[in-house]
Every structure is written in C-alpha cells, then in structure tokens.
C-alpha positions as a Markdown table, in Angstrom:
| # | Residue | x | y | z |
|---|---|---|---|---|
| 1 | Met | -0.3 | -0.5 | 0.0 |
| 2 | Val | 2.6 | 2.2 | 1.2 |
| 3 | Arg | 4.5 | 2.1 | -2.2 |
| 4 | Leu | 2.0 | 2.5 | -4.4 |
| 5 | Ile | 1.2 | 5.8 | -2.1 |
| 6 | Arg | 4.7 | 7.2 | -2.6 |
| 7 | Asp | 5.0 | 5.8 | -6.4 |
| 8 | Ser | 2.0 | 7.1 | -7.5 |
| 9 | Trp | 2.6 | 10.7 | -5.2 |
| 10 | Ala | 6.3 | 10.5 | -6.8 |
| 11 | Lys | 4.1 | 10.7 | -10.5 |
| 12 | Ala | 1.8 | 13.8 | -9.5 |
| 13 | Glu | 3.6 | 16.2 | -7.5 |
| 14 | Pro | 4.8 | 17.9 | -10.5 |
| 15 | Tyr | 1.5 | 19.0 | -10.8 |
| 16 | Leu | 1.0 | 20.3 | -7.3 |
| 17 | Pro | -0.5 | 23.8 | -8.8 |
| 18 | Glu | -3.0 | 21.8 | -10.5 |
| 19 | Val | -3.3 | 18.8 | -7.4 |
| 20 | Thr | -4.1 | 21.8 | -4.7 |
| 21 | Gln | -6.7 | 23.9 | -7.3 |
| 22 | Phe | -8.7 | 20.3 | -8.3 |
| 23 | Phe | -8.5 | 19.5 | -4.7 |
| 24 | Tyr | -10.0 | 22.7 | -3.2 |
| 25 | Gly | -12.4 | 23.4 | -5.9 |
| 26 | Met | -14.1 | 19.5 | -5.4 |
| 27 | Leu | -13.7 | 19.9 | -1.4 |
| 28 | Phe | -15.5 | 23.6 | -1.3 |
| 29 | Thr | -17.9 | 21.9 | -3.4 |
| 30 | Leu | -18.7 | 18.9 | -1.5 |
| 31 | Ala | -18.7 | 20.8 | 1.8 |
| 32 | Pro | -19.2 | 24.5 | 1.4 |
| 33 | Ala | -19.3 | 24.9 | 5.1 |
| 34 | Thr | -15.2 | 23.9 | 4.8 |
| 35 | Arg | -14.4 | 27.2 | 3.3 |
| 36 | Asp | -14.7 | 29.0 | 6.4 |
| 37 | Phe | -11.8 | 26.9 | 7.6 |
| 38 | Phe | -9.2 | 28.7 | 5.1 |
| 39 | Pro | -8.1 | 32.2 | 5.0 |
| 40 | Ile | -10.0 | 34.4 | 3.1 |
| 41 | Asn | -6.8 | 34.8 | 0.6 |
| 42 | Met | -6.0 | 31.2 | -0.5 |
| 43 | Glu | -3.0 | 32.3 | -2.4 |
| 44 | Val | -1.3 | 32.3 | 1.3 |
| 45 | Gln | -2.8 | 28.7 | 2.2 |
| 46 | Arg | -1.2 | 27.4 | -1.3 |
| 47 | Asn | -0.3 | 23.9 | -1.5 |
| 48 | Arg | -0.1 | 23.4 | 2.4 |
| 49 | Met | -2.9 | 21.6 | 3.4 |
| 50 | Val | -2.4 | 18.3 | 0.1 |
| 51 | Arg | 1.2 | 18.6 | 1.0 |
| 52 | Ala | -0.2 | 18.0 | 4.9 |
| 53 | Leu | -1.8 | 15.5 | 3.7 |
| 54 | Val | 0.0 | 13.6 | 1.1 |
| 55 | His | 2.9 | 13.5 | 4.1 |
| 56 | Val | 0.5 | 12.0 | 6.7 |
| 57 | Val | -0.5 | 9.4 | 3.9 |
| 58 | Gln | 2.8 | 8.9 | 3.4 |
| 59 | Met | 4.0 | 7.9 | 7.0 |
| 60 | Val | 1.0 | 4.9 | 7.0 |
| 61 | Asp | 3.2 | 2.5 | 7.7 |
| 62 | Gln | 4.9 | 4.1 | 10.5 |
| 63 | Pro | 2.6 | 3.6 | 13.7 |
| 64 | Asp | 4.0 | 4.4 | 16.3 |
| 65 | Asp | 5.4 | 7.9 | 15.2 |
| 66 | Leu | 1.8 | 8.6 | 13.3 |
| 67 | Val | -0.7 | 7.5 | 15.5 |
| 68 | Pro | 0.2 | 9.6 | 18.2 |
| 69 | Phe | 0.0 | 12.5 | 16.1 |
| 70 | Leu | -3.3 | 11.5 | 14.3 |
| 71 | Arg | -4.9 | 12.0 | 18.1 |
| 72 | Gln | -3.5 | 15.1 | 18.5 |
| 73 | Leu | -3.9 | 16.8 | 15.1 |
| 74 | Gly | -8.0 | 15.1 | 15.2 |
| 75 | Arg | -8.3 | 17.0 | 18.9 |
| 76 | Asp | -6.6 | 20.2 | 17.2 |
| 77 | His | -9.3 | 20.0 | 14.2 |
| 78 | Arg | -12.1 | 20.0 | 16.5 |
| 79 | Lys | -11.0 | 24.0 | 16.9 |
| 80 | Phe | -12.1 | 24.6 | 13.2 |
| 81 | Gly | -15.6 | 22.8 | 14.2 |
| 82 | Val | -14.6 | 20.0 | 12.3 |
| 83 | Ile | -17.6 | 17.2 | 12.1 |
| 84 | Pro | -17.2 | 13.1 | 10.2 |
| 85 | Lys | -18.9 | 14.3 | 7.3 |
| 86 | His | -16.1 | 16.8 | 6.6 |
| 87 | Tyr | -13.2 | 14.1 | 7.2 |
| 88 | Glu | -15.3 | 12.3 | 3.6 |
| 89 | Ala | -15.2 | 15.5 | 2.0 |
| 90 | Ile | -11.9 | 16.3 | 2.4 |
| 91 | Gly | -10.7 | 12.0 | 1.2 |
| 92 | Thr | -13.0 | 12.1 | -1.7 |
| 93 | Ala | -11.5 | 15.8 | -3.0 |
| 94 | Leu | -7.9 | 14.5 | -2.4 |
| 95 | Leu | -8.8 | 11.1 | -4.6 |
| 96 | Ala | -10.4 | 13.0 | -7.0 |
| 97 | Ala | -7.5 | 15.7 | -7.1 |
| 98 | Met | -5.0 | 12.9 | -7.4 |
| 99 | Arg | -6.7 | 10.9 | -10.5 |
| 100 | Ser | -7.1 | 14.1 | -12.3 |
| 101 | Gln | -3.6 | 13.7 | -12.6 |
| 102 | Leu | -2.6 | 10.6 | -13.0 |
| 103 | Gly | -5.1 | 9.5 | -15.7 |
| 104 | Pro | -4.2 | 5.6 | -16.5 |
| 105 | Asp | -1.7 | 5.6 | -13.8 |
| 106 | Trp | -4.6 | 5.8 | -11.2 |
| 107 | Thr | -5.1 | 2.6 | -11.3 |
| 108 | Pro | -7.4 | 0.3 | -9.2 |
| 109 | Asp | -4.8 | -0.6 | -6.9 |
| 110 | Val | -3.5 | 2.7 | -6.4 |
| 111 | Glu | -6.8 | 3.9 | -5.7 |
| 112 | Arg | -7.5 | 1.5 | -2.8 |
| 113 | Ala | -4.7 | 1.8 | -1.4 |
| 114 | Trp | -5.4 | 5.6 | -0.9 |
| 115 | Ala | -8.3 | 5.5 | 0.5 |
| 116 | Glu | -7.3 | 2.5 | 3.0 |
| 117 | Ala | -4.0 | 5.1 | 4.1 |
| 118 | Phe | -6.7 | 7.9 | 4.1 |
| 119 | Thr | -9.4 | 5.2 | 5.7 |
| 120 | Ile | -6.9 | 4.9 | 8.5 |
| 121 | Ile | -5.8 | 8.5 | 9.0 |
| 122 | Ala | -9.8 | 9.5 | 9.7 |
| 123 | Arg | -10.3 | 7.1 | 12.2 |
| 124 | Gln | -8.1 | 7.8 | 14.6 |
| 125 | Met | -8.7 | 11.4 | 14.2 |
| 126 | Gln | -12.3 | 11.6 | 14.6 |
| 127 | Glu | -11.6 | 8.7 | 17.1 |
| 128 | Ala | -9.5 | 11.6 | 19.4 |
| 129 | Ala | -12.3 | 14.1 | 18.7 |
| 130 | Ala | -14.7 | 12.0 | 20.4 |
| 131 | Ala | -12.7 | 11.6 | 23.3 |
| 132 | Asp | -11.7 | 15.0 | 23.8 |
| 133 | Thr | -13.3 | 16.3 | 26.9 |
| 134 | Asn | -11.9 | 19.8 | 27.0 |
| 135 | Pro | -13.6 | 23.1 | 25.1 |
| 136 | Pro | -12.4 | 22.9 | 21.0 |
| 137 | Asn | -10.3 | 26.0 | 21.5 |
| 138 | Trp | -9.3 | 28.5 | 24.6 |
| 139 | Ser | -9.4 | 32.4 | 24.4 |
| 140 | Ala | -6.6 | 34.3 | 25.6 |
| 141 | Met | -5.7 | 38.3 | 26.0 |
| 142 | Val | -2.4 | 39.9 | 25.2 |
| 143 | Ala | -0.8 | 41.7 | 28.7 |
| 144 | Glu | 2.2 | 42.4 | 27.4 |
| 145 | His | 4.1 | 43.0 | 24.2 |
| 146 | Arg | 7.6 | 43.7 | 24.1 |
| 147 | Arg | 10.3 | 44.2 | 21.1 |
| 148 | Leu | 13.7 | 42.2 | 22.2 |
| 149 | Ser | 15.1 | 43.4 | 18.7 |
| 150 | Trp | 14.6 | 44.1 | 16.0 |
| 151 | Asp | 12.9 | 40.9 | 14.5 |
| 152 | Leu | 11.8 | 39.4 | 17.9 |
| 153 | Ala | 9.3 | 40.0 | 20.3 |
| 154 | Met | 8.2 | 38.5 | 23.5 |
| 155 | Val | 4.1 | 38.2 | 24.3 |
| 156 | Arg | 2.7 | 37.5 | 27.5 |
| 157 | Ile | -1.2 | 36.3 | 27.4 |
| 158 | Glu | -3.3 | 35.7 | 30.2 |
| 159 | Pro | -6.3 | 33.3 | 29.3 |
| 160 | Asp | -10.0 | 33.2 | 29.8 |
| 161 | Glu | -9.7 | 30.3 | 31.7 |
| 162 | Pro | -6.2 | 27.7 | 32.4 |
| 163 | Ile | -5.0 | 25.9 | 29.2 |
| 164 | Pro | -4.3 | 22.2 | 30.5 |
| 165 | Phe | -0.7 | 22.0 | 28.5 |
| 166 | His | 2.7 | 20.6 | 29.8 |
| 167 | Ala | 6.1 | 22.1 | 29.7 |
| 168 | Gly | 7.6 | 21.6 | 25.9 |
| 169 | Gln | 3.7 | 21.3 | 24.5 |
| 170 | Tyr | 3.3 | 23.5 | 21.8 |
| 171 | Leu | -0.4 | 25.2 | 20.6 |
| 172 | Ser | -2.1 | 26.3 | 17.4 |
| 173 | Val | -3.0 | 30.6 | 17.2 |
| 174 | Glu | -4.8 | 32.1 | 15.6 |
| 175 | Val | -4.3 | 36.1 | 16.2 |
| 176 | Pro | -6.8 | 38.9 | 15.0 |
| 177 | Gln | -4.4 | 40.4 | 12.7 |
| 178 | Arg | -4.7 | 37.3 | 10.8 |
| 179 | Pro | -7.8 | 35.8 | 10.9 |
| 180 | Arg | -7.9 | 32.1 | 10.1 |
| 181 | Leu | -4.0 | 31.8 | 9.5 |
| 182 | Trp | -3.5 | 29.7 | 12.5 |
| 183 | Arg | 0.2 | 29.3 | 13.0 |
| 184 | Tyr | 2.2 | 26.8 | 15.7 |
| 185 | Leu | 3.9 | 28.4 | 18.8 |
| 186 | Ser | 5.5 | 27.2 | 22.1 |
| 187 | Pro | 5.1 | 28.0 | 25.6 |
| 188 | Ala | 8.8 | 29.8 | 27.1 |
| 189 | Asn | 7.5 | 28.3 | 30.5 |
| 190 | Ala | 6.2 | 26.2 | 32.2 |
| 191 | Pro | 2.0 | 25.9 | 33.1 |
| 192 | Arg | 2.1 | 29.1 | 35.9 |
| 193 | Pro | -0.4 | 29.2 | 38.7 |
| 194 | Asp | -1.9 | 32.6 | 37.0 |
| 195 | Gly | -2.1 | 30.4 | 33.6 |
| 196 | Ser | 0.0 | 32.8 | 31.6 |
| 197 | Leu | 1.6 | 32.0 | 28.9 |
| 198 | Glu | 4.8 | 33.8 | 27.3 |
| 199 | Phe | 6.0 | 33.2 | 23.3 |
| 200 | His | 8.9 | 34.2 | 21.9 |
| 201 | Val | 8.4 | 35.2 | 18.0 |
| 202 | Arg | 10.8 | 36.3 | 15.3 |
| 203 | Ala | 9.3 | 37.7 | 11.8 |
| 204 | Val | 10.8 | 35.7 | 9.6 |
| 205 | Asp | 10.6 | 36.3 | 6.2 |
| 206 | Gly | 7.2 | 35.9 | 3.7 |
| 207 | Gly | 5.9 | 35.0 | 7.4 |
| 208 | Trp | 2.3 | 36.6 | 7.4 |
| 209 | Val | 1.6 | 35.5 | 10.7 |
| 210 | Ser | 5.1 | 36.3 | 12.6 |
| 211 | Arg | 5.7 | 39.7 | 11.3 |
| 212 | Ala | 2.0 | 41.2 | 12.3 |
| 213 | Ile | 2.4 | 39.3 | 15.6 |
| 214 | Val | 5.9 | 41.3 | 15.9 |
| 215 | Ser | 5.5 | 44.7 | 14.3 |
| 216 | His | 1.7 | 45.1 | 15.3 |
| 217 | Thr | 0.4 | 42.8 | 18.4 |
| 218 | Gln | -1.3 | 45.3 | 20.7 |
| 219 | Lys | -1.6 | 44.9 | 24.1 |
| 220 | Gly | -5.7 | 44.2 | 24.9 |
| 221 | Asp | -5.6 | 41.9 | 21.2 |
| 222 | Ile | -7.4 | 38.3 | 22.3 |
| 223 | Trp | -5.7 | 35.5 | 20.9 |
| 224 | Arg | -7.3 | 32.1 | 19.8 |
| 225 | Phe | -5.8 | 28.9 | 20.6 |
| 226 | Gly | -6.4 | 25.5 | 19.6 |
| 227 | Pro | -6.0 | 22.1 | 22.5 |
| 228 | Pro | -1.6 | 21.7 | 23.4 |
| 229 | Leu | 0.0 | 19.3 | 20.7 |
| 230 | Gly | 3.8 | 17.9 | 20.8 |
| 231 | Arg | 5.7 | 14.9 | 22.8 |
| 232 | Leu | 8.7 | 16.6 | 24.0 |
| 233 | Ser | 9.2 | 15.6 | 27.7 |
| 234 | Val | 11.5 | 14.8 | 30.3 |
| 235 | Asp | 10.9 | 12.0 | 32.9 |
| 236 | Arg | 12.3 | 12.9 | 35.9 |
| 237 | Glu | 12.3 | 9.2 | 37.5 |
| 238 | Ser | 14.6 | 8.0 | 34.3 |
| 239 | Asp | 18.0 | 7.5 | 35.2 |
| 240 | Arg | 18.7 | 8.4 | 31.7 |
| 241 | Asp | 20.3 | 11.6 | 31.4 |
| 242 | Val | 19.3 | 14.4 | 29.0 |
| 243 | Leu | 20.7 | 16.1 | 25.5 |
| 244 | Leu | 18.8 | 19.1 | 24.7 |
| 245 | Val | 19.4 | 20.8 | 20.9 |
| 246 | Ala | 18.0 | 24.5 | 20.4 |
| 247 | Gly | 18.3 | 27.0 | 17.4 |
| 248 | Gly | 17.1 | 30.0 | 17.4 |
| 249 | Thr | 13.3 | 30.5 | 18.8 |
| 250 | Gly | 13.3 | 26.6 | 18.6 |
| 251 | Val | 14.8 | 27.0 | 22.7 |
| 252 | Ala | 11.3 | 28.1 | 23.8 |
| 253 | Pro | 10.1 | 24.7 | 24.5 |
| 254 | Met | 13.5 | 23.8 | 26.0 |
| 255 | Gln | 13.4 | 27.2 | 28.7 |
| 256 | Ser | 9.5 | 25.7 | 28.9 |
| 257 | Leu | 11.6 | 21.9 | 30.0 |
| 258 | Leu | 13.8 | 23.7 | 32.5 |
| 259 | Asp | 11.1 | 26.1 | 33.6 |
| 260 | Glu | 9.5 | 23.5 | 34.9 |
| 261 | Leu | 13.0 | 21.3 | 36.0 |
| 262 | Ala | 14.1 | 24.1 | 37.7 |
| 263 | Gln | 11.1 | 23.4 | 40.8 |
| 264 | Trp | 13.1 | 20.3 | 41.8 |
| 265 | Gly | 16.3 | 20.0 | 43.5 |
| 266 | Glu | 17.2 | 16.6 | 41.9 |
| 267 | Asn | 17.3 | 16.2 | 38.5 |
| 268 | Pro | 18.9 | 14.2 | 35.3 |
| 269 | Lys | 22.1 | 16.0 | 34.2 |
| 270 | Val | 20.5 | 18.2 | 31.6 |
| 271 | Arg | 23.3 | 19.4 | 28.8 |
| 272 | Leu | 21.8 | 22.1 | 26.2 |
| 273 | Phe | 23.3 | 23.3 | 23.3 |
| 274 | Tyr | 21.8 | 26.6 | 21.9 |
| 275 | Gly | 22.8 | 27.6 | 18.6 |
| 276 | Gly | 22.3 | 30.7 | 15.7 |
| 277 | Arg | 24.0 | 32.2 | 13.0 |
| 278 | Thr | 25.1 | 34.9 | 15.1 |
| 279 | Arg | 25.7 | 36.2 | 18.8 |
| 280 | Glu | 22.4 | 38.5 | 18.5 |
| 281 | Asp | 20.4 | 35.3 | 17.8 |
| 282 | Leu | 20.9 | 34.1 | 21.0 |
| 283 | Tyr | 18.7 | 36.1 | 22.6 |
| 284 | Ala | 17.8 | 33.8 | 26.0 |
| 285 | Leu | 21.3 | 32.8 | 26.9 |
| 286 | Glu | 21.6 | 35.1 | 29.8 |
| 287 | Gly | 18.7 | 33.3 | 31.0 |
| 288 | Leu | 19.6 | 30.4 | 30.6 |
| 289 | Arg | 23.3 | 30.6 | 31.8 |
| 290 | Leu | 21.9 | 32.4 | 35.7 |
| 291 | Leu | 19.7 | 29.7 | 35.5 |
| 292 | Ala | 22.8 | 26.9 | 35.1 |
| 293 | Ser | 24.5 | 28.9 | 38.3 |
| 294 | Cys | 21.4 | 27.5 | 40.4 |
| 295 | Asn | 21.1 | 24.4 | 39.3 |
| 296 | Pro | 24.0 | 22.3 | 39.4 |
| 297 | Trp | 22.0 | 19.3 | 36.9 |
| 298 | Leu | 22.3 | 21.9 | 33.9 |
| 299 | Thr | 25.0 | 22.8 | 31.6 |
| 300 | Val | 24.4 | 24.9 | 29.0 |
| 301 | Thr | 26.8 | 25.7 | 25.6 |
| 302 | Pro | 26.4 | 28.4 | 23.6 |
| 303 | Val | 26.7 | 27.5 | 19.5 |
| 304 | Ile | 27.8 | 30.2 | 16.9 |
| 305 | Glu | 28.2 | 29.8 | 13.4 |
| 306 | Ser | 30.3 | 33.1 | 12.5 |
| 307 | Gly | 31.2 | 36.2 | 14.1 |
| 308 | Pro | 32.4 | 37.1 | 17.9 |
| 309 | Gly | 31.7 | 34.5 | 19.9 |
| 310 | Val | 31.1 | 34.8 | 23.7 |
| 311 | Ala | 32.6 | 32.9 | 26.7 |
| 312 | Gly | 32.2 | 29.3 | 26.5 |
| 313 | Cys | 30.6 | 29.0 | 23.0 |
| 314 | Glu | 31.7 | 26.0 | 20.5 |
| 315 | Met | 31.6 | 27.8 | 16.4 |
| 316 | Gly | 30.0 | 25.8 | 14.5 |
| 317 | Thr | 26.5 | 25.0 | 13.2 |
| 318 | Leu | 24.2 | 22.8 | 15.5 |
| 319 | Pro | 24.8 | 19.8 | 13.9 |
| 320 | Asp | 28.3 | 19.6 | 13.3 |
| 321 | Val | 29.1 | 20.8 | 17.3 |
| 322 | Val | 26.7 | 18.5 | 18.7 |
| 323 | Thr | 28.1 | 15.3 | 16.8 |
| 324 | Lys | 31.4 | 16.2 | 17.5 |
| 325 | His | 30.6 | 14.7 | 20.8 |
| 326 | Gly | 29.8 | 12.0 | 19.4 |
| 327 | Ala | 26.8 | 9.4 | 19.8 |
| 328 | Trp | 25.4 | 10.5 | 23.1 |
| 329 | Pro | 24.7 | 6.8 | 24.1 |
| 330 | Gly | 22.2 | 6.6 | 27.1 |
| 331 | Arg | 20.8 | 10.3 | 26.2 |
| 332 | Asp | 17.3 | 10.8 | 25.6 |
| 333 | Val | 17.7 | 13.4 | 22.9 |
| 334 | Leu | 15.3 | 16.3 | 22.1 |
| 335 | Val | 15.6 | 18.8 | 19.1 |
| 336 | Ser | 14.2 | 21.9 | 18.8 |
| 337 | Gly | 13.9 | 24.9 | 15.9 |
| 338 | Ser | 12.9 | 25.3 | 12.2 |
| 339 | Pro | 12.6 | 22.1 | 10.2 |
| 340 | Ala | 15.5 | 22.7 | 8.4 |
| 341 | Met | 17.4 | 23.1 | 11.7 |
| 342 | Ile | 15.5 | 19.7 | 12.9 |
| 343 | Arg | 16.2 | 17.4 | 9.5 |
| 344 | Ala | 19.9 | 18.3 | 9.5 |
| 345 | Thr | 20.7 | 17.9 | 13.3 |
| 346 | Val | 18.8 | 14.5 | 13.2 |
| 347 | Ser | 20.3 | 13.1 | 10.0 |
| 348 | Arg | 23.6 | 14.0 | 11.4 |
| 349 | Met | 23.2 | 12.4 | 15.0 |
| 350 | Leu | 22.2 | 9.3 | 13.2 |
| 351 | Val | 25.3 | 9.0 | 11.3 |
| 352 | Ala | 27.1 | 10.1 | 14.0 |
| 353 | Gly | 25.5 | 6.4 | 15.6 |
| 354 | Thr | 23.2 | 8.1 | 17.5 |
| 355 | Ala | 20.4 | 5.2 | 18.2 |
| 356 | Leu | 17.0 | 6.7 | 16.5 |
| 357 | Asp | 14.6 | 5.5 | 19.6 |
| 358 | Gln | 17.0 | 8.3 | 21.5 |
| 359 | Ile | 15.5 | 11.2 | 19.3 |
| 360 | Arg | 12.5 | 12.9 | 20.0 |
| 361 | Tyr | 11.2 | 16.3 | 17.9 |
| 362 | Asp | 7.7 | 17.8 | 16.9 |
| 363 | Pro | 7.0 | 17.9 | 13.4 |
| 364 | Phe | 6.4 | 21.5 | 13.0 |
| 365 | Thr | 6.5 | 21.1 | 9.4 |
| 366 | Ile | 2.7 | 19.9 | 8.9 |
| 367 | Asp | -0.2 | 22.3 | 9.2 |
C-alpha cells in the first residue's frame, strides 16, 4: 500500500499546483462550510494542506510515530468545527485531485491504497476528537508585548481559563491581525498558577503571522488557541541523562522544560546546546546561564556559526558541534528549531551513531 502511494505521488508531485486547485474546488463543492476553515486569501494557503495530507498518508507504515500525531491532530481540528462528514469530503477531494492528474496511472490498486490509508488516518483523528472533553479552543488576552530586537518579540498572554498544557508542548494560535491563519507557537514557560503563557516570536521572511505578531500585536488583543500538542518531555524518574539541542526560537520549549525542572532539587543531568548564526540570535542565553548557575544539573553551551563569540561558546553549526562530541549513548535527545535545523541535526546524529529511538522532535512542518 505504501509503495503504491509513494510511487503515485512521485508522478503527481510535479503537478502540485493543479492537484491543489482541483482539491480545493472539489472540497468546497462537496462541503461548502469548509471554506470557513481557510483564510480569505487562499494564495497564502497555497499547497499547504495537500502537502500535509500527503505527508501523513505516506507515514501510514510508521504507526508508532503516526498514531500519536494523528490523535493530537484530530483533537486540534476541533477548533475549526470539523465533523465526520468533512473528513469524507476531504478524502474524496484528495483522491479525485490525484486521479485528475495521474490519468491511466490511477489504477484500481492505487486508488484502493490511497482510500485505505486515508480511512486509517480519518478514523484515528475522529476517535481522538470524539474522546476529548476539553473545549475545542481557548481565548486569551495579550497582557504584554515587548520587542527584544528589531525582528523578535516577547508576548505574554492571559487566558480566560487555564490551558491544560505540559512543559515542552506547543499550541496552534490565531491572532486578530491574520484571521484563519493558524500557526504553531511554543510557550517558553512551564504552567503557572495564574495560567499566563510567554511566547518568543521571530519575524521570518514571508511569514504573514510572525511579522504581524512582532510588528502589530497590541496589549488587549484577543488570541485564540487550539489544544496543546507535542511530545517533548523529560522523564525525571528515568536514570537517563538528557541532551537538548535548540536553534533560534526553538529554545522556547526547552526553556519551558527547564522552567519545570527548576522546581525540583534533583534532576537528571541536562546538557543544552543552544545555537544561532550570530551572537545576537542567542537572545535567551543570559537567562539560561543564570538558571544553570543555580542548578548544577544543567550545563548550557552556546553555539555560534559566525562572527564574534562569547565565553564558553563553540563555533560551527549545531549538527557539527553536537556530533563532534560523539553519539551521546544513554541520553534522551530532544531537538527543537526550524524544520531545516531539525532535519540536519537528526540526520547527522543518526550518522554519528545515535539510536533513532533516543531522539524526539515535533513535526512543525505539518500544518
């Protein structure tokens, strides 16, 4: 089944714009209400949903990774008001879009493979959504917005009611400046008694949401959040030490985990490699070093690619520096950063001899 799916997708991928256009046209015809799930300007959405659907379908032979992710995704999609008939329309539209481009290559066996894979996916998502007793989304008010640099901002929000997240998780966020353009952000703190959350957001090129948050967020804005997602965590009861690898604002979930660990006197030994292109990218370094000075279980190593360094830093890319120290046997490894940074780091660590089951990261590439 997976071979048929991957082979047929390889033939259709060069025609992704046509597949995408057909998919949305069919979806909005079959289920007009789904149009409200997407931004007014569909150009912003582009090929995002189709790529995500295909990526998930191609993972159908990796149940240990796929099932937990699908169940989280099913809970997350409750924020849109997705109901079972919408899944049916999405599946029908996806298969029809593929058929429209593959022509004679869309054989009965290929169609059966795609249909079976999508059925597995939809069932997992629907079961998780039906079992979730939490609200489908939460509202929160911006209590503070502060520019940390020209392209980086700290935003502190206060939800109407506490969001039940765990340290290291992330949330989908909708801001008033970009309605229906949901994006994932990681709190940089562990759960607090007052329920407040702190986010660190960098404006990226072409980032409609990130640039709006950095430049236009105001105190009093109302943000909307989907349910918590993600599997980054530290097991304090384990006898395994921990390696954290964070690039740029990917340090936020690591800060959340460290914030939680700092509540305890004894913890596994934690080594954090925190990297950026230049010293200016390591905006959280001083706070992390202060935390390490008070907690002997924590060691923080800054990593800088170019330009002037800082005391105790190592020069190079994160994959180079981390693997220079070996394969890290016996450690739980957590990686967070841009999709490219995660791919490069995980790939290099596997080549260096780190076992795949040691490494955890969250799939931010999937929307």
